[in-house]
Amino acid sequence: MYINQDEKIDQSVYFFALTLKGVTIIKPRQEHILDVATELFHRLGYFQTGIAEINRRAGVSKGVFYHYFPDGKLQLVRCVLQRDYDYSNTLMNEFFNGRDAETAINLFIDNLKNKINTPDYSTVRMSILFSEMMEAKDVDPEIVALAKRTYTMLEDHIEEKLSAAGMDEGTAVRKAKQINAMIEGGVTIGIIKESTEYLEIVSESLKWILSGSN
């Protein structure tokens, strides 16, 4: 593969970025490509977004694209989803650190509501992109594994908080799954209807859900 001299990067940075490990170590140009791809994937979908359109909007050549993503578009979407996951996980840890379950969950819901209320709420569309990728003919195992971690991230935090507060494990697990499913549904419907009403209903129901025995 031909690489211009000005496009050469430190090999350790190149390795970590492209194996989805240490993705915070990333070249500015690569990050720009990821930003453009994220917007297009969320707006048009994975299968309707071509590499040529990504390159055109990012202002890079085909050679530059394959320099950063030698395995093509599938590798790119893995990086997009991994970056979204890392961002969400960081926020989740901040919300739950030192707070009770209800307060932390409400902070998380407020964050989602704020994103839905803005013109650019692409970060809450990750579930739609995941769904599209999971329906692909040849489902990528790395994306499957990442999806599982993503969809259990919130319920794991909730279950941990409830168990630490003295709730029995079985009840804590059921409540965590219930709240997780309600929030995911509220996000999906909220995106379609451009409304935070469903997430607000979830928030209003939290005290009752968390205090009940089942």
Short mmCIF file of C-alpha atoms in Angstrom, two decimals:
data_model
loop_
_atom_site.label_atom_id
_atom_site.label_comp_id
_atom_site.label_asym_id
_atom_site.label_seq_id
_atom_site.Cartn_x
_atom_site.Cartn_y
_atom_site.Cartn_z
CA MET A 1 0.00 0.00 0.00
CA TYR A 2 1.35 3.44 -0.95
CA ILE A 3 1.49 5.96 1.92
CA ASN A 4 2.60 9.57 1.52
CA GLN A 5 5.43 10.64 3.80
CA ASP A 6 3.23 13.23 5.52
CA GLU A 7 0.70 10.49 6.33
CA LYS A 8 3.13 8.23 8.21
CA ILE A 9 2.36 7.86 11.93
CA ASP A 10 3.91 6.22 14.93
CA GLN A 11 3.34 2.46 14.61
CA SER A 12 2.20 2.02 18.24
CA VAL A 13 -0.51 4.64 17.75
CA TYR A 14 -1.49 3.04 14.43
CA PHE A 15 -1.76 -0.41 16.02
CA PHE A 16 -3.85 0.62 19.00
CA ALA A 17 -6.26 2.72 16.99
CA LEU A 18 -6.91 0.02 14.44
CA THR A 19 -7.35 -2.84 16.92
CA LEU A 20 -9.95 -0.87 18.91
CA LYS A 21 -7.69 -0.89 21.96
CA GLY A 22 -6.60 2.43 23.43
CA VAL A 23 -8.88 4.28 21.02
CA THR A 24 -8.25 7.52 22.90
CA ILE A 25 -4.86 7.50 21.14
CA ILE A 26 -6.01 8.58 17.72
CA LYS A 27 -4.69 10.82 14.94
CA PRO A 28 -6.66 14.03 14.28
CA ARG A 29 -7.25 13.10 10.63
CA GLN A 30 -8.46 9.64 11.62
CA GLU A 31 -10.76 11.18 14.20
CA HIS A 32 -12.16 13.51 11.54
CA ILE A 33 -12.94 10.54 9.30
CA LEU A 34 -14.68 8.86 12.24
CA ASP A 35 -16.74 12.01 12.90
CA VAL A 36 -17.88 12.19 9.27
CA ALA A 37 -18.62 8.47 9.12
CA THR A 38 -20.60 8.61 12.38
CA GLU A 39 -22.84 11.34 11.02
CA LEU A 40 -23.43 9.50 7.73
CA PHE A 41 -24.01 6.10 9.36
CA HIS A 42 -26.55 7.56 11.75
CA ARG A 43 -28.31 9.61 9.07
CA LEU A 44 -28.22 7.26 6.08
CA GLY A 45 -27.45 3.88 7.61
CA TYR A 46 -24.43 1.65 7.20
CA PHE A 47 -25.40 0.05 3.90
CA GLN A 48 -26.41 3.31 2.23
CA THR A 49 -23.16 5.02 3.15
CA GLY A 50 -20.30 4.47 0.72
CA ILE A 51 -16.59 4.95 1.28
CA ALA A 52 -16.47 7.41 -1.61
CA GLU A 53 -19.05 9.66 0.11
CA ILE A 54 -17.20 9.44 3.42
CA ASN A 55 -13.96 10.46 1.72
CA ARG A 56 -15.64 13.28 -0.19
CA ARG A 57 -17.16 14.79 2.94
CA ALA A 58 -14.02 14.23 4.98
CA GLY A 59 -11.84 15.75 2.28
CA VAL A 60 -9.45 12.79 2.12
CA SER A 61 -8.27 10.53 -0.67
CA LYS A 62 -8.99 6.82 -1.01
CA GLY A 63 -5.36 6.14 -0.12
CA VAL A 64 -5.60 8.12 3.11
CA PHE A 65 -8.81 6.30 4.06
CA TYR A 66 -7.26 2.86 3.60
CA HIS A 67 -4.13 4.00 5.42
CA TYR A 68 -6.20 4.44 8.57
CA PHE A 69 -8.77 1.71 7.88
CA PRO A 70 -7.03 -0.94 5.74
CA ASP A 71 -9.90 -3.42 6.28
CA GLY A 72 -12.44 -0.97 4.87
CA LYS A 73 -15.89 0.12 5.96
CA LEU A 74 -16.53 -2.71 8.41
CA GLN A 75 -13.42 -1.78 10.36
CA LEU A 76 -14.57 1.84 10.28
CA VAL A 77 -17.99 1.06 11.74
CA ARG A 78 -16.35 -1.04 14.46
CA CYS A 79 -14.30 2.02 15.42
CA VAL A 80 -17.38 4.26 15.33
CA LEU A 81 -19.34 1.92 17.61
CA GLN A 82 -16.37 1.38 19.92
CA ARG A 83 -15.88 5.12 20.28
CA ASP A 84 -19.57 5.62 21.08
CA TYR A 85 -19.36 2.82 23.62
CA ASP A 86 -16.29 4.30 25.31
CA TYR A 87 -17.97 7.71 25.50
CA SER A 88 -21.16 6.23 26.97
CA ASN A 89 -19.24 4.12 29.46
CA THR A 90 -17.30 7.14 30.69
CA LEU A 91 -20.53 9.07 31.22
CA MET A 92 -22.15 6.11 32.96
CA ASN A 93 -19.28 5.82 35.41
CA GLU A 94 -19.53 9.54 36.18
CA PHE A 95 -23.28 9.33 36.79
CA PHE A 96 -23.13 6.31 39.10
CA ASN A 97 -19.98 7.21 41.02
CA GLY A 98 -20.97 8.09 44.61
CA ARG A 99 -24.72 8.37 43.88
CA ASP A 100 -27.74 6.22 44.70
CA ALA A 101 -29.44 4.33 41.88
CA GLU A 102 -32.40 6.68 41.39
CA THR A 103 -30.26 9.83 41.24
CA ALA A 104 -27.76 8.23 38.87
CA ILE A 105 -30.45 6.88 36.54
CA ASN A 106 -32.18 10.26 36.42
CA LEU A 107 -28.89 11.94 35.51
CA PHE A 108 -28.47 9.42 32.70
CA ILE A 109 -32.04 10.03 31.49
CA ASP A 110 -31.55 13.81 31.63
CA ASN A 111 -28.44 13.43 29.47
CA LEU A 112 -30.44 11.47 26.88
CA LYS A 113 -33.27 14.02 26.97
CA ASN A 114 -30.84 16.87 26.38
CA LYS A 115 -29.42 15.08 23.33
CA ILE A 116 -32.86 14.39 21.87
CA ASN A 117 -33.70 18.07 22.34
CA THR A 118 -30.73 19.21 20.26
CA PRO A 119 -30.44 19.27 16.44
CA ASP A 120 -27.58 16.77 16.61
CA TYR A 121 -28.56 13.81 18.76
CA SER A 122 -26.52 11.20 16.89
CA THR A 123 -25.00 9.79 20.06
CA VAL A 124 -28.36 8.35 21.10
CA ARG A 125 -28.80 6.66 17.71
CA MET A 126 -26.20 4.01 18.40
CA SER A 127 -28.92 1.41 19.02
CA ILE A 128 -30.27 1.92 15.49
CA LEU A 129 -26.82 1.43 13.95
CA PHE A 130 -26.26 -1.64 16.10
CA SER A 131 -29.61 -3.07 14.96
CA GLU A 132 -28.68 -2.57 11.33
CA MET A 133 -25.34 -4.28 11.79
CA MET A 134 -26.89 -7.21 13.69
CA GLU A 135 -29.28 -7.83 10.79
CA ALA A 136 -26.45 -8.09 8.29
CA LYS A 137 -26.08 -11.36 6.39
CA ASP A 138 -22.66 -12.04 7.88
CA VAL A 139 -22.82 -10.62 11.39
CA ASP A 140 -19.43 -9.42 12.58
CA PRO A 141 -18.50 -11.19 15.87
CA GLU A 142 -16.66 -8.14 17.22
CA ILE A 143 -19.77 -6.01 16.76
CA VAL A 144 -21.94 -8.70 18.37
CA ALA A 145 -19.68 -8.73 21.42
CA LEU A 146 -19.65 -4.93 21.58
CA ALA A 147 -23.45 -4.82 21.28
CA LYS A 148 -23.83 -7.20 24.21
CA ARG A 149 -21.55 -5.05 26.37
CA THR A 150 -23.39 -1.90 25.29
CA TYR A 151 -26.89 -3.15 26.01
CA THR A 152 -25.98 -4.49 29.45
CA MET A 153 -23.88 -1.50 30.50
CA LEU A 154 -26.72 0.39 32.21
CA GLU A 155 -28.37 -2.61 33.84
CA ASP A 156 -25.03 -3.78 35.24
CA HIS A 157 -24.56 -0.42 36.96
CA ILE A 158 -28.13 -0.43 38.28
CA GLU A 159 -27.92 -4.00 39.56
CA GLU A 160 -24.65 -3.24 41.33
CA LYS A 161 -26.15 -0.19 43.05
CA LEU A 162 -29.32 -1.98 44.12
CA SER A 163 -27.42 -4.99 45.45
CA ALA A 164 -25.06 -2.69 47.37
CA ALA A 165 -28.11 -1.02 48.92
CA GLY A 166 -29.30 -4.37 50.30
CA MET A 167 -31.74 -5.59 47.65
CA ASP A 168 -31.64 -9.34 47.00
CA GLU A 169 -29.79 -10.30 43.84
CA GLY A 170 -32.75 -11.73 41.92
CA THR A 171 -34.91 -8.65 42.46
CA ALA A 172 -32.02 -6.31 41.68
CA VAL A 173 -31.36 -8.08 38.38
CA ARG A 174 -35.05 -7.99 37.35
CA LYS A 175 -35.42 -4.31 38.19
CA ALA A 176 -32.21 -3.43 36.35
CA LYS A 177 -33.44 -5.22 33.23
CA GLN A 178 -36.86 -3.57 33.49
CA ILE A 179 -35.43 -0.06 33.75
CA ASN A 180 -32.90 -0.71 30.99
CA ALA A 181 -35.64 -1.91 28.63
CA MET A 182 -37.86 1.07 29.45
CA ILE A 183 -35.09 3.58 28.80
CA GLU A 184 -34.06 1.89 25.54
CA GLY A 185 -37.67 1.98 24.40
CA GLY A 186 -38.00 5.62 25.45
CA VAL A 187 -34.91 6.54 23.44
CA THR A 188 -36.04 4.68 20.32
CA ILE A 189 -39.55 6.16 20.35
CA GLY A 190 -38.16 9.56 21.32
CA ILE A 191 -35.89 9.63 18.27
CA ILE A 192 -38.74 8.65 15.95
CA LYS A 193 -41.23 11.13 17.45
CA GLU A 194 -38.59 13.76 18.34
CA SER A 195 -39.99 13.84 21.85
CA THR A 196 -38.66 13.32 25.39
CA GLU A 197 -42.09 12.45 26.76
CA TYR A 198 -41.40 8.72 27.04
CA LEU A 199 -38.14 9.21 28.89
CA GLU A 200 -39.91 11.63 31.24
CA ILE A 201 -42.49 8.93 32.01
CA VAL A 202 -39.68 6.48 32.79
CA SER A 203 -38.12 9.04 35.13
CA GLU A 204 -41.43 9.60 36.91
CA SER A 205 -41.86 5.83 37.38
CA LEU A 206 -38.41 5.20 38.86
CA LYS A 207 -39.28 5.73 42.52
CA TRP A 208 -42.19 3.27 42.26
CA ILE A 209 -40.13 0.69 40.34
CA LEU A 210 -37.18 0.88 42.72
CA SER A 211 -39.30 0.74 45.87
CA GLY A 212 -41.55 -2.16 44.78
CA SER A 213 -40.78 -5.75 45.76
CA ASN A 214 -40.93 -7.16 42.20
#
